[in-house]
Amino acid sequence: MLEIKNLHARSDETEILRGIDLQVNAGEIHAIMGPNGSGKSTLAHVIAGREDYEVTQGEIHYNGKDLLDMEIEVRAAEGIFLAYQYPVEISGVSNKYFLRTAMNCVRKHHGESPIKRTEFIALLKQNLDRLGMDKSMMDRSVNEDFSGGEKKRNEILQMAMLQPKLAVLDETDSGLDIDALKIVANGVNALRSPERATIVVTHYQRLLDYIVPDKVHVLAGGKIVRSGDKSLALELEDKGYGFLQELTAT
Amino acid sequence: MIATEIETYREQHAAFQRKSSPEWLVELRQQGLDAFTRLGLPTKRLEDWRFTNVSPLTANPYELSSLTSPDNEIVGDEINALVQQATLDESYHRLVFINGRYCEESSRLHDVSSGVIIDNLASVIRSRANEVRDQLSGGLDFDESAFAALNTAFIDDGAFIDIPDGVASDRPVHLVFLSTGSSRTVSHPRNLIRLGKGSTANVIESYLGNGDVYFTNSITQITLDESAELDHHKLQHEQIGALHIAMTRVDQRTSSHFRSHYFSFGGSLARNELDCVLDGERIETTLNGLYMPKGDQLMDCRTRIDHAKPNGNSHELYKGILDDKSKGVFNGKIFVRQDAQKTDAKQSNQALLLSDDASVNTKPQLEIYADDVRCTHGATIGELEEDALYYLRSRGIPIDFARKLLIFAFANDVVQGVELAAVRRHLESLLLSGHELSEDIL
Ligand SMILES: Nc1ncnc2c1ncn2[C@@H]1O[C@H](COP(=O)(O)OP(=O)(O)OP(=O)(O)O)[C@@H](O)[C@H]1O
Ligand SMILES: [Mg+2]
């Protein structure tokens, strides 16, 4: 589904990603871990299409298409979803309107008619209940004055409504209480299917108790330095990133 | 140059004055002309016009269409189309003016409660001579403003709205000012609005046209008696080549509320002056404005709030959205007189620049002579937030729609200040043009 080859990306003068290779197949869940500043969010944003980063080398294929050639909104409409580490506040646009507009834009891209109001409301209610969110949040401006945890839940709500094919969750677990963590994990697991894939960026093994990954990768210094199965996350939890020094020493 | 220009207006005036009018009006117009002759058209040298150069647009004189085509008897398809375009809600009273003259055929007046007068100025000049004369000459300082003087020199027609004490008007009154014809026509609408004690009303002024080069020079004089409440809306949709100069003067008495909602879209140069005198205690004044120039348009918003008595509140929120090479001017002055203790005045002026070539000049001024007051003012200038644009796009919203949405969001609080649903819908669909509209946009 997603194939990243020798990806190099920079912002201004600094090279952040220095040769990433990653293959994610439909039906899989991959976890990406790694120290602060190693480039995890940058990778997530390059997949989503953020224009602040310049890809200097390498390629990304998404379902056989050249992803780097696609506009941000086309990537989203084609099923890529990034749950932001730092969701953006948009004053003056209600959450409800935003959600419905996003859904309708995606539907339009696929030549489908807009969602019916009643259908939308029913779907929204179902997802709000599932995520333990109050419906009053739908009338508020997007993420404006939301608490850290509320913003994260709001990302998951958008994911649940948009039903992406490839979801990239950037530290969605940070700042969540334990109940919220389970709810978010349920949200991800609910989307689990042979046609979909998920990349979870996290610092904590805890999340992976609920979202069991097929593969775990360690990103350091803009490269994937180790890959393994879920036991790698346990090992990291136990020993930290000390091995990285050894790695660079040798 | 200037001498000949003034000469032309004087000649027009002489021809115009030949129409039969009451003596007091002939005299008032003469005073206007004299003031205009003395002042001349404003130049950039005047502090008040520093950023707004009208000279290129006023270099050639405009012509009074009533001198050449004296009546509005024939209403053609073009006029009907314009009226159609301006119409907000069929249930509103509608007074249509074509090149400054009332057009009965296009107007729609519904029944009104007893004592309420919704009429055109020309028809009440004789029947209500005393009131009209007092209101026309009251408050307005045409001795200082060339355009007000010019308007006064050519007082002819406009709207006349008089709501007696204690009447809550049920239907909004929509005043539609159309400029038509291919030549350089000028109109000088003069509107009088008076609300008696405790009465309420909604008035909308719309300006539009189909000529290419014309000049609208309007004045609206508003008097609010004790505890009266008026929502005054202005939708400025002039043609792109038009010069639009307007002055609204508001005299407020004790406990009255005035809310202004100004929306400026059209014109080559649009200058709107709003002058509020809060002469009584516990007065509330809200001035909301949204101006959206693009291309080479220049929009100048000049406001004055004069707190003369204690315990008054004023809130002013002006937002500009400027594209291409357009220019904006915001010049907002607040006076707090010595007597006006416990005044609470808030002014905020925000501009969104959509292009590197657009610019805005803001000049907030506070003159405070009382010591126990709360006055705040702030001005911000920004661009569309890239992060927000990216966020919307990353949810599948195409860039042009995402931009419109953010522009809409920026303008939204000014639009939502409008309580008349039809006016709000009109604005919402303008702002989101071409994109679906949803009732739960807030
Ligand atoms: N737009 C940018 N401009 C300049 N530097 C950037 C930019 N984005 C990221 N960086 C830098 O690139 C490096 C990687 O950042 P990134 O946010 O990808 O790290 P991360 O692995 O997500 O870290 P964390 O675990 O703290 O979230 C950091 O040193 C960061 O300062
Ligand atoms: Mg990060």
XYZ file of C-alpha atoms and ligand atoms in Angstrom:
724
model
C 0.000 0.000 0.000
C 2.765 2.423 0.986
C 6.265 2.089 -0.303
C 8.949 4.524 0.746
C 12.353 4.264 -0.886
C 15.490 6.101 0.149
C 13.518 9.168 1.219
C 15.494 12.309 1.970
C 13.734 15.458 3.080
C 14.830 18.796 4.387
C 13.442 21.968 5.738
C 15.398 25.036 4.732
C 19.010 24.070 5.110
C 18.745 21.130 7.467
C 18.345 17.627 6.220
C 15.890 15.873 8.513
C 15.151 12.595 6.786
C 18.272 10.871 5.519
C 17.254 7.811 3.594
C 14.086 6.148 4.832
C 12.948 2.809 3.500
C 9.599 1.545 4.640
C 6.974 -0.742 3.234
C 3.510 -0.944 4.713
C 1.095 -3.491 3.287
C -2.670 -3.380 3.436
C -3.981 -4.929 6.648
C -0.831 -4.096 8.626
C -0.150 -1.901 11.601
C 3.321 -0.431 11.922
C 4.687 1.367 14.943
C 7.418 3.971 14.646
C 9.355 4.847 17.748
C 12.477 6.871 18.304
C 14.011 9.714 20.276
C 12.742 13.289 20.219
C 13.761 15.159 17.128
C 14.588 12.044 15.165
C 12.200 12.903 12.315
C 9.043 10.924 13.081
C 6.658 13.850 12.646
C 8.557 15.012 9.604
C 8.033 11.625 7.986
C 4.340 11.775 8.855
C 4.024 15.256 7.307
C 5.922 14.315 4.189
C 3.403 11.509 3.701
C 0.534 13.972 4.215
C 2.164 16.468 1.856
C 3.214 19.401 4.009
C 4.931 21.929 1.768
C 7.465 23.086 4.353
C 9.540 20.028 3.597
C 11.410 19.496 0.423
C 11.971 15.966 -0.714
C 15.464 15.929 -2.163
C 15.788 12.232 -2.955
C 13.802 9.064 -2.997
C 10.209 8.227 -3.723
C 6.922 7.274 -2.146
C 4.354 5.082 -3.836
C 0.846 4.819 -2.550
C -1.273 2.071 -4.072
C 1.047 2.162 -7.027
C 0.765 5.915 -7.578
C 3.479 8.501 -7.133
C 2.413 10.087 -3.853
C 4.858 12.975 -4.017
C 3.149 14.122 -7.185
C -0.237 14.458 -5.491
C -1.709 17.583 -3.906
C -2.326 17.486 -0.167
C -6.094 17.368 -0.597
C -5.874 14.647 -3.227
C -3.814 12.484 -0.902
C -6.468 12.955 1.770
C -9.273 12.216 -0.650
C -7.414 9.092 -1.751
C -7.470 7.854 1.824
C -4.418 9.214 3.625
C -5.114 10.597 7.058
C -2.678 12.182 9.475
C -3.703 12.500 13.103
C -1.580 15.471 14.101
C 0.759 15.526 17.043
C -0.293 19.168 17.410
C -3.777 19.625 15.944
C -4.405 23.077 14.491
C -6.996 25.477 15.891
C -9.280 27.107 13.340
C -11.220 29.961 14.748
C -14.585 30.725 13.174
C -15.228 27.320 11.549
C -17.395 24.938 13.533
C -16.243 21.407 14.062
C -19.476 20.085 12.638
C -19.260 22.136 9.474
C -15.608 21.232 9.073
C -16.333 17.514 9.364
C -19.209 17.598 6.953
C -17.284 19.718 4.464
C -14.298 17.384 4.626
C -16.509 14.338 4.112
C -18.303 15.942 1.211
C -15.072 17.021 -0.449
C -13.778 13.461 -0.232
C -17.066 12.122 -1.597
C -16.994 14.634 -4.415
C -13.490 13.503 -5.317
C -14.892 10.017 -5.774
C -17.857 11.279 -7.758
C -20.297 10.613 -4.919
C -23.119 12.882 -3.853
C -22.942 14.832 -0.576
C -23.922 13.017 2.580
C -27.493 13.586 3.690
C -27.883 15.737 6.730
C -29.710 13.086 8.734
C -27.207 10.439 7.755
C -24.354 12.708 8.796
C -25.930 13.507 12.153
C -26.551 9.836 12.889
C -22.999 8.873 11.983
C -21.618 11.734 14.022
C -23.660 10.796 17.051
C -22.550 7.197 16.853
C -18.888 8.202 16.724
C -19.216 10.821 19.428
C -20.737 8.239 21.738
C -18.035 5.756 20.927
C -15.311 8.311 21.646
C -17.003 9.676 24.753
C -17.197 13.181 23.305
C -19.893 15.687 24.088
C -21.894 16.882 21.113
C -21.546 20.477 22.256
C -17.973 20.284 20.979
C -19.342 20.055 17.465
C -20.650 23.601 17.584
C -17.346 25.001 18.753
C -14.610 26.215 16.450
C -12.257 23.466 15.293
C -9.917 22.626 18.193
C -10.198 26.136 19.572
C -9.693 26.124 23.335
C -9.890 22.326 23.368
C -7.771 20.631 26.019
C -4.815 18.576 24.825
C -6.743 15.335 25.238
C -9.846 16.748 23.559
C -7.833 17.713 20.521
C -6.496 14.178 20.242
C -9.958 12.707 20.511
C -11.114 15.144 17.891
C -8.446 13.800 15.537
C -9.734 10.299 16.099
C -13.280 11.477 15.522
C -12.228 12.870 12.148
C -10.528 9.603 11.365
C -13.620 7.643 12.319
C -15.812 9.842 10.134
C -13.467 9.884 7.129
C -12.579 6.172 7.252
C -9.138 6.519 5.689
C -7.229 3.727 4.005
C -3.907 4.700 5.485
C -3.937 6.412 8.862
C -0.800 7.915 10.341
C -1.199 8.625 14.042
C 1.466 10.955 15.323
C 1.709 10.557 19.085
C -2.026 10.445 19.448
C -1.492 8.754 22.807
C 0.522 11.615 24.304
C -1.551 13.619 26.716
C -4.355 11.103 26.884
C -5.605 9.639 30.132
C -5.778 5.867 30.361
C -9.470 5.655 29.499
C -9.007 7.887 26.493
C -6.091 5.760 25.415
C -8.318 2.699 25.302
C -10.973 4.632 23.409
C -8.441 5.805 20.838
C -7.081 2.283 20.508
C -10.610 1.021 19.960
C -11.061 3.659 17.300
C -7.971 2.402 15.479
C -8.878 -1.245 15.926
C -12.368 -0.579 14.625
C -10.797 0.520 11.348
C -8.609 -2.535 11.192
C -9.334 -4.438 8.021
C -7.505 -6.209 5.218
C -7.870 -3.099 3.009
C -6.532 -0.582 5.494
C -3.230 0.107 7.146
C -2.075 2.212 10.086
C 1.197 3.758 11.142
C 1.352 4.721 14.798
C 4.083 7.007 15.992
C 4.487 6.662 19.724
C 6.942 6.917 22.580
C 5.137 4.407 24.728
C 4.849 0.674 24.586
C 1.604 1.059 26.544
C -0.367 2.032 23.440
C 0.917 -1.038 21.682
C -0.751 -3.205 24.326
C -4.005 -2.026 22.842
C -2.995 -1.595 19.223
C -0.871 -4.591 18.530
C 1.570 -3.783 15.709
C 2.787 -6.141 13.051
C 6.078 -4.313 12.869
C 8.000 -1.874 14.997
C 10.643 0.513 13.600
C 13.104 2.735 15.370
C 13.771 6.063 13.689
C 16.920 7.888 14.739
C 18.791 10.682 13.036
C 16.430 10.607 10.087
C 16.898 6.903 9.351
C 15.218 3.705 10.346
C 17.930 2.064 12.378
C 16.099 -1.026 13.549
C 12.978 -2.919 12.649
C 11.399 -5.853 14.397
C 8.161 -7.296 15.673
C 6.235 -6.111 18.715
C 8.880 -7.453 21.081
C 11.169 -4.643 19.922
C 8.868 -2.142 21.596
C 9.144 -4.073 24.863
C 12.892 -4.152 24.578
C 13.013 -0.392 24.016
C 10.740 0.179 26.966
C 13.170 -1.849 29.033
C 16.523 -0.620 27.784
C 15.812 2.769 26.226
C 17.667 4.081 23.199
C 21.127 3.401 24.664
C 21.877 0.949 21.893
C 21.919 3.854 19.446
C 25.259 5.008 20.801
C 26.715 1.571 20.232
C 25.237 1.639 16.789
C 26.901 4.924 15.887
C 30.123 3.881 17.640
C 30.512 0.847 15.427
C -8.468 72.626 -13.341
C -10.105 72.806 -9.970
C -11.742 76.119 -10.723
C -13.440 74.743 -13.839
C -14.564 71.672 -11.953
C -16.230 73.740 -9.296
C -17.583 75.958 -12.034
C -19.292 72.973 -13.627
C -20.961 72.011 -10.385
C -22.042 75.622 -9.901
C -23.621 75.658 -13.354
C -25.404 72.408 -12.640
C -26.550 73.878 -9.379
C -27.985 76.941 -11.054
C -30.000 74.767 -13.432
C -31.032 72.505 -10.598
C -32.217 75.348 -8.378
C -34.645 76.421 -11.093
C -36.888 73.550 -10.099
C -39.594 74.795 -7.819
C -38.710 74.215 -4.177
C -39.562 75.807 -0.851
C -37.490 78.835 -0.085
C -35.787 77.338 2.984
C -34.537 74.462 0.871
C -33.247 76.744 -1.854
C -31.381 78.583 0.869
C -29.970 75.445 2.476
C -28.731 74.242 -0.888
C -27.116 77.600 -1.494
C -25.294 77.290 1.831
C -24.108 73.867 0.718
C -22.845 75.217 -2.573
C -21.082 78.110 -0.888
C -19.335 75.761 1.517
C -18.377 73.497 -1.362
C -17.014 76.395 -3.380
C -14.941 77.484 -0.433
C -13.659 74.006 0.461
C -13.058 72.597 -3.000
C -12.659 68.883 -3.521
C -10.394 67.211 -0.987
C -6.789 66.495 -1.845
C -4.221 64.246 -0.203
C -2.827 67.275 1.512
C -5.724 67.166 3.947
C -4.914 64.986 6.947
C -8.316 63.367 6.678
C -7.636 62.288 3.091
C -3.977 61.450 3.383
C -4.263 57.854 2.223
C -7.250 58.348 -0.041
C -6.627 60.196 -3.219
C -9.941 61.100 -4.838
C -8.420 63.582 -7.280
C -8.098 61.169 -10.237
C -11.761 60.279 -9.880
C -13.062 63.781 -9.375
C -10.848 65.497 -11.960
C -13.708 65.395 -14.453
C -17.063 66.521 -13.167
C -20.043 64.193 -12.955
C -23.475 65.065 -14.216
C -26.748 65.198 -12.455
C -28.993 62.864 -14.404
C -32.174 64.576 -13.257
C -31.181 67.549 -15.422
C -31.086 65.480 -18.591
C -33.594 62.709 -17.922
C -36.012 64.075 -15.378
C -38.130 61.092 -14.425
C -38.074 57.452 -13.558
C -41.378 56.612 -15.178
C -40.047 53.938 -17.469
C -38.710 50.942 -15.663
C -36.954 48.679 -18.079
C -35.609 45.163 -17.791
C -32.230 46.433 -16.697
C -33.697 48.172 -13.693
C -35.826 45.168 -12.873
C -32.745 42.986 -12.984
C -30.896 45.286 -10.615
C -33.820 45.431 -8.231
C -34.029 41.670 -8.366
C -30.347 41.431 -7.600
C -30.684 43.758 -4.645
C -33.767 42.152 -3.153
C -33.106 40.369 0.107
C -36.555 39.401 1.267
C -39.913 40.168 -0.334
C -41.428 40.801 3.068
C -39.239 43.861 3.644
C -40.398 47.338 2.728
C -38.443 48.386 -0.321
C -37.745 51.899 -1.502
C -35.902 52.099 -4.779
C -34.002 55.149 -5.943
C -32.643 55.468 -9.433
C -29.826 57.943 -9.863
C -30.965 59.557 -6.667
C -34.675 59.860 -7.530
C -37.406 57.772 -5.963
C -38.920 55.167 -8.259
C -42.371 54.257 -7.123
C -42.879 51.490 -9.608
C -39.957 49.447 -8.328
C -40.689 50.127 -4.682
C -42.855 47.930 -2.456
C -44.411 49.328 0.642
C -46.443 47.162 2.958
C -48.946 48.436 5.506
C -47.394 50.149 8.488
C -48.626 50.764 12.019
C -50.218 54.102 12.685
C -47.883 57.039 12.798
C -45.062 55.255 11.012
C -43.869 57.063 7.933
C -41.812 55.346 5.278
C -41.631 57.641 2.324
C -39.291 59.479 0.042
C -37.835 62.819 0.970
C -39.084 64.730 -2.073
C -42.665 63.963 -1.176
C -42.413 65.047 2.463
C -40.417 68.221 1.877
C -43.611 70.244 1.692
C -45.950 68.193 3.841
C -43.542 67.982 6.779
C -41.472 71.059 6.093
C -40.527 71.861 9.686
C -39.332 68.401 10.686
C -37.524 67.898 7.442
C -35.795 71.236 7.614
C -34.684 70.680 11.216
C -33.351 67.245 10.489
C -31.573 68.240 7.306
C -29.695 71.055 8.925
C -29.185 69.392 12.312
C -25.913 67.925 13.485
C -24.244 67.650 10.139
C -21.247 69.822 9.645
C -21.185 70.389 5.925
C -19.004 73.386 6.543
C -16.083 71.026 7.059
C -16.718 68.332 4.516
C -16.700 69.118 0.814
C -18.750 66.070 -0.128
C -21.367 66.735 2.542
C -21.512 70.310 1.266
C -21.917 69.081 -2.309
C -24.680 66.714 -1.264
C -26.412 69.549 0.556
C -26.120 71.760 -2.509
C -28.074 69.144 -4.439
C -30.578 67.918 -1.860
C -33.400 66.466 -3.860
C -34.572 63.056 -2.775
C -33.815 60.099 -0.553
C -35.567 58.078 2.098
C -37.612 59.478 4.912
C -38.310 57.146 7.808
C -40.056 58.302 10.930
C -41.069 55.877 13.654
C -43.124 57.366 16.466
C -42.631 56.638 20.170
C -43.032 53.068 21.329
C -43.343 51.344 17.974
C -41.440 48.147 17.360
C -41.293 48.057 13.568
C -42.051 44.596 12.306
C -40.625 44.773 8.812
C -37.135 45.920 7.947
C -36.917 48.820 5.524
C -34.696 48.205 2.551
C -33.398 51.245 0.702
C -32.033 50.395 -2.724
C -29.923 52.972 -4.535
C -29.316 52.211 -8.189
C -27.036 54.052 -10.559
C -27.748 53.514 -14.203
C -26.862 54.944 -17.547
C -23.623 55.033 -19.437
C -22.454 58.563 -18.719
C -20.761 60.035 -15.685
C -23.835 60.413 -13.545
C -23.839 61.573 -9.983
C -26.489 61.121 -7.353
C -26.719 62.737 -3.963
C -29.200 60.686 -1.929
C -30.147 62.284 1.344
C -31.816 60.011 3.876
C -33.472 60.910 7.129
C -34.219 58.318 9.778
C -35.783 59.202 13.098
C -36.840 56.798 15.840
C -39.015 58.049 18.679
C -38.716 57.044 22.318
C -38.460 53.298 22.849
C -39.102 52.395 19.235
C -37.083 49.884 17.229
C -36.286 49.436 13.555
C -34.092 47.690 11.021
C -32.871 49.565 7.985
C -30.759 48.304 5.112
C -29.116 50.501 2.513
C -27.963 48.759 -0.669
C -25.918 50.492 -3.325
C -25.479 49.040 -6.759
C -25.538 50.012 -10.392
C -24.923 49.062 -13.974
C -23.097 52.127 -15.251
C -19.320 52.005 -15.624
C -18.265 55.357 -14.272
C -20.528 57.129 -11.831
C -20.499 58.812 -8.495
C -22.702 58.202 -5.483
C -22.475 60.836 -2.794
C -24.920 59.928 -0.093
C -25.771 61.161 3.354
C -27.889 59.436 5.962
C -28.873 61.327 9.059
C -30.146 59.280 11.973
C -31.727 60.465 15.188
C -32.454 58.039 17.999
C -34.582 59.309 20.814
C -34.456 57.867 24.339
C -34.262 54.062 24.468
C -34.723 53.716 20.737
C -32.922 50.859 18.982
C -31.785 50.812 15.402
C -29.890 48.222 13.396
C -28.498 49.939 10.345
C -27.041 47.789 7.566
C -25.213 48.948 4.551
C -24.359 46.752 1.586
C -22.041 48.584 -0.759
C -22.030 46.742 -4.081
C -21.258 49.569 -6.506
C -19.848 48.825 -9.937
C -16.096 48.527 -10.173
C -15.623 51.952 -11.782
C -17.743 53.858 -9.325
C -16.809 56.483 -6.808
C -18.781 55.954 -3.614
C -18.700 58.548 -0.895
C -21.071 58.234 2.020
C -21.591 59.843 5.327
C -23.805 58.559 8.094
C -24.409 60.800 11.002
C -26.035 59.389 14.142
C -27.374 61.403 17.043
C -28.145 59.254 20.042
C -30.073 60.165 23.160
C -30.176 58.479 26.585
C -30.269 54.670 26.679
C -30.562 54.323 22.938
C -28.845 51.521 21.030
C -27.345 51.885 17.618
C -25.809 49.014 15.721
C -24.149 49.586 12.397
C -23.284 46.715 10.062
C -21.227 47.937 7.155
C -20.234 45.691 4.265
C -18.176 47.077 1.452
C -17.489 45.144 -1.735
C -17.751 47.415 -4.750
C -16.559 50.677 -6.183
C -13.242 51.879 -7.442
C -12.958 54.061 -4.419
C -15.355 53.769 -1.508
C -15.185 56.055 1.434
C -17.598 55.549 4.286
C -17.811 58.017 7.115
C -19.727 57.097 10.209
C -20.114 59.695 12.846
C -21.878 58.894 16.141
C -22.616 61.385 18.855
C -23.598 59.756 22.153
C -25.366 62.619 23.803
C -27.023 60.949 26.768
C -26.287 58.416 29.472
C -26.211 54.621 29.105
C -25.996 54.666 25.354
C -24.817 51.599 23.446
C -23.135 51.916 20.088
C -21.867 48.993 18.054
C -20.038 49.543 14.813
C -19.224 46.424 12.845
C -17.612 46.598 9.469
C -16.240 44.335 6.801
C -14.479 45.670 3.725
C -13.143 43.461 0.973
C -11.267 45.325 -1.742
C -9.500 43.526 -4.582
C -7.958 44.538 -7.882
C -7.158 48.244 -7.641
C -9.984 49.097 -5.279
C -9.497 51.437 -2.378
C -11.795 51.307 0.628
C -11.620 53.900 3.306
C -13.540 53.460 6.557
C -13.617 56.460 8.751
C -15.494 56.313 12.037
C -16.030 58.757 14.867
C -17.562 57.899 18.216
C -18.114 60.827 20.502
C -18.904 59.885 24.106
C -20.394 63.044 25.553
C -22.172 61.713 28.644
C -21.459 59.101 31.367
C -21.959 55.332 31.300
C -21.841 54.834 27.581
C -20.581 51.702 25.844
C -19.174 51.482 22.389
C -17.853 48.418 20.584
C -16.239 48.720 17.263
C -15.028 45.840 15.160
C -13.756 46.441 11.647
C -12.272 43.736 9.496
C -10.623 44.107 6.131
C -9.847 41.368 3.637
C -7.594 42.745 0.948
C -6.532 41.034 -2.233
C -4.445 41.916 -5.306
C -3.209 45.505 -5.297
C -6.053 46.877 -3.243
C -5.758 49.335 -0.434
C -7.625 49.773 2.785
C -7.790 52.641 5.203
C -9.192 52.446 8.681
C -9.399 55.664 10.554
C -11.294 55.294 13.812
C -11.502 58.047 16.331
C -13.016 57.846 19.771
C -13.594 60.909 21.879
C -14.419 60.633 25.549
C -15.490 64.033 26.806
C -14.830 65.249 30.321
C -18.404 64.476 31.369
C -18.350 60.968 30.004
C -17.160 59.105 33.099
C -17.506 55.309 33.208
C -17.322 55.098 29.459
C -16.430 51.687 28.115
C -15.050 51.892 24.598
C -13.555 49.003 22.692
C -12.148 49.281 19.234
C -10.628 46.507 17.202
C -9.449 46.632 13.663
C -8.123 43.580 11.889
C -6.899 43.138 8.373
C -6.191 40.022 6.398
C -3.858 40.525 3.468
C -4.314 37.924 0.762
C -1.612 39.300 -1.480
C 1.816 40.852 -1.037
C 0.732 43.899 -3.000
C -2.292 44.697 -0.868
C -1.887 47.178 1.917
C -3.802 48.770 4.699
C -3.305 51.960 6.664
C -4.839 52.049 10.076
C -5.119 55.003 12.305
C -6.882 54.390 15.596
C -7.115 57.525 17.687
C -8.325 57.924 21.226
C -8.913 61.323 22.717
C -9.838 60.938 26.339
C -10.694 63.836 28.603
C -12.401 61.884 31.417
C -10.419 59.928 34.012
C -12.666 57.034 35.025
C -13.009 55.195 31.727
C -12.125 51.910 30.070
C -10.878 52.286 26.543
C -9.067 49.679 24.543
C -8.038 49.531 20.966
C -6.097 47.062 18.933
C -5.076 46.618 15.359
C -3.721 43.505 13.721
C -2.616 42.766 10.196
C -2.076 39.196 9.128
C -2.112 36.703 6.312
C -3.989 33.470 5.863
C -2.546 30.969 8.286
C -0.563 28.367 6.405
C -1.022 25.818 9.170
C -4.776 26.151 9.052
C -4.771 25.907 5.271
C -2.656 22.768 5.444
C -4.892 21.258 8.114
C -8.022 21.776 6.020
C -6.364 20.462 2.878
C -5.058 17.427 4.713
C -8.688 16.548 5.404
C -9.509 16.609 1.724
C -10.709 20.187 1.278
C -9.332 21.648 -1.975
C -7.108 24.677 -1.615
C -9.459 27.275 -3.114
C -12.310 26.139 -0.905
C -10.002 25.967 2.114
C -8.938 29.561 1.481
C -12.542 30.692 1.151
C -13.407 28.891 4.345
C -10.628 30.616 6.257
C -11.590 33.974 4.807
C -15.149 33.261 5.775
C -14.024 32.284 9.262
C -12.129 35.538 9.581
C -15.167 37.558 8.529
C -17.640 35.420 10.368
C -18.035 37.353 13.605
C -18.904 40.490 11.678
C -21.420 38.570 9.550
C -22.934 36.810 12.555
C -23.504 40.181 14.187
C -26.287 40.649 11.639
C -29.559 39.421 13.025
C -31.631 39.656 9.859
C -31.472 36.168 8.381
C -31.875 37.286 4.756
C -29.027 39.769 5.060
C -26.833 37.204 6.734
C -27.546 34.616 4.063
C -26.766 37.147 1.369
C -23.381 37.781 2.965
C -22.635 34.134 3.607
C -23.261 33.185 0.025
C -21.107 36.067 -1.187
C -18.244 34.988 1.021
C -18.432 31.328 0.095
C -19.337 32.006 -3.525
C -19.455 28.863 -5.596
C -19.236 26.573 -2.630
C -21.987 24.823 -0.832
C -23.487 26.622 2.059
C -24.578 24.972 5.210
C -26.736 26.287 7.977
C -24.414 24.983 10.670
C -21.385 26.892 9.549
C -20.801 28.690 12.814
N 9.671 23.071 9.655
C 10.842 22.842 10.269
N 11.803 23.786 10.211
C 12.989 23.578 10.803
N 13.303 22.471 11.472
C 12.400 21.505 11.565
C 11.120 21.651 10.969
N 10.405 20.547 11.223
C 11.198 19.761 11.947
N 12.393 20.324 12.150
C 13.515 19.739 12.892
O 13.690 18.431 12.411
C 13.967 17.528 13.466
C 12.936 16.420 13.477
O 11.691 16.932 13.912
P 10.415 16.024 14.092
O 9.328 16.905 14.542
O 10.214 15.268 12.860
O 10.867 15.080 15.275
P 10.055 13.930 16.028
O 10.793 12.703 15.824
O 8.648 13.960 15.641
O 10.215 14.412 17.542
P 9.205 14.283 18.797
O 9.375 12.908 19.329
O 9.729 15.287 19.747
O 7.852 14.588 18.319
C 13.987 18.350 14.725
O 15.307 18.688 15.027
C 13.208 19.579 14.361
O 13.635 20.695 15.094
Mg 6.896 14.425 16.581
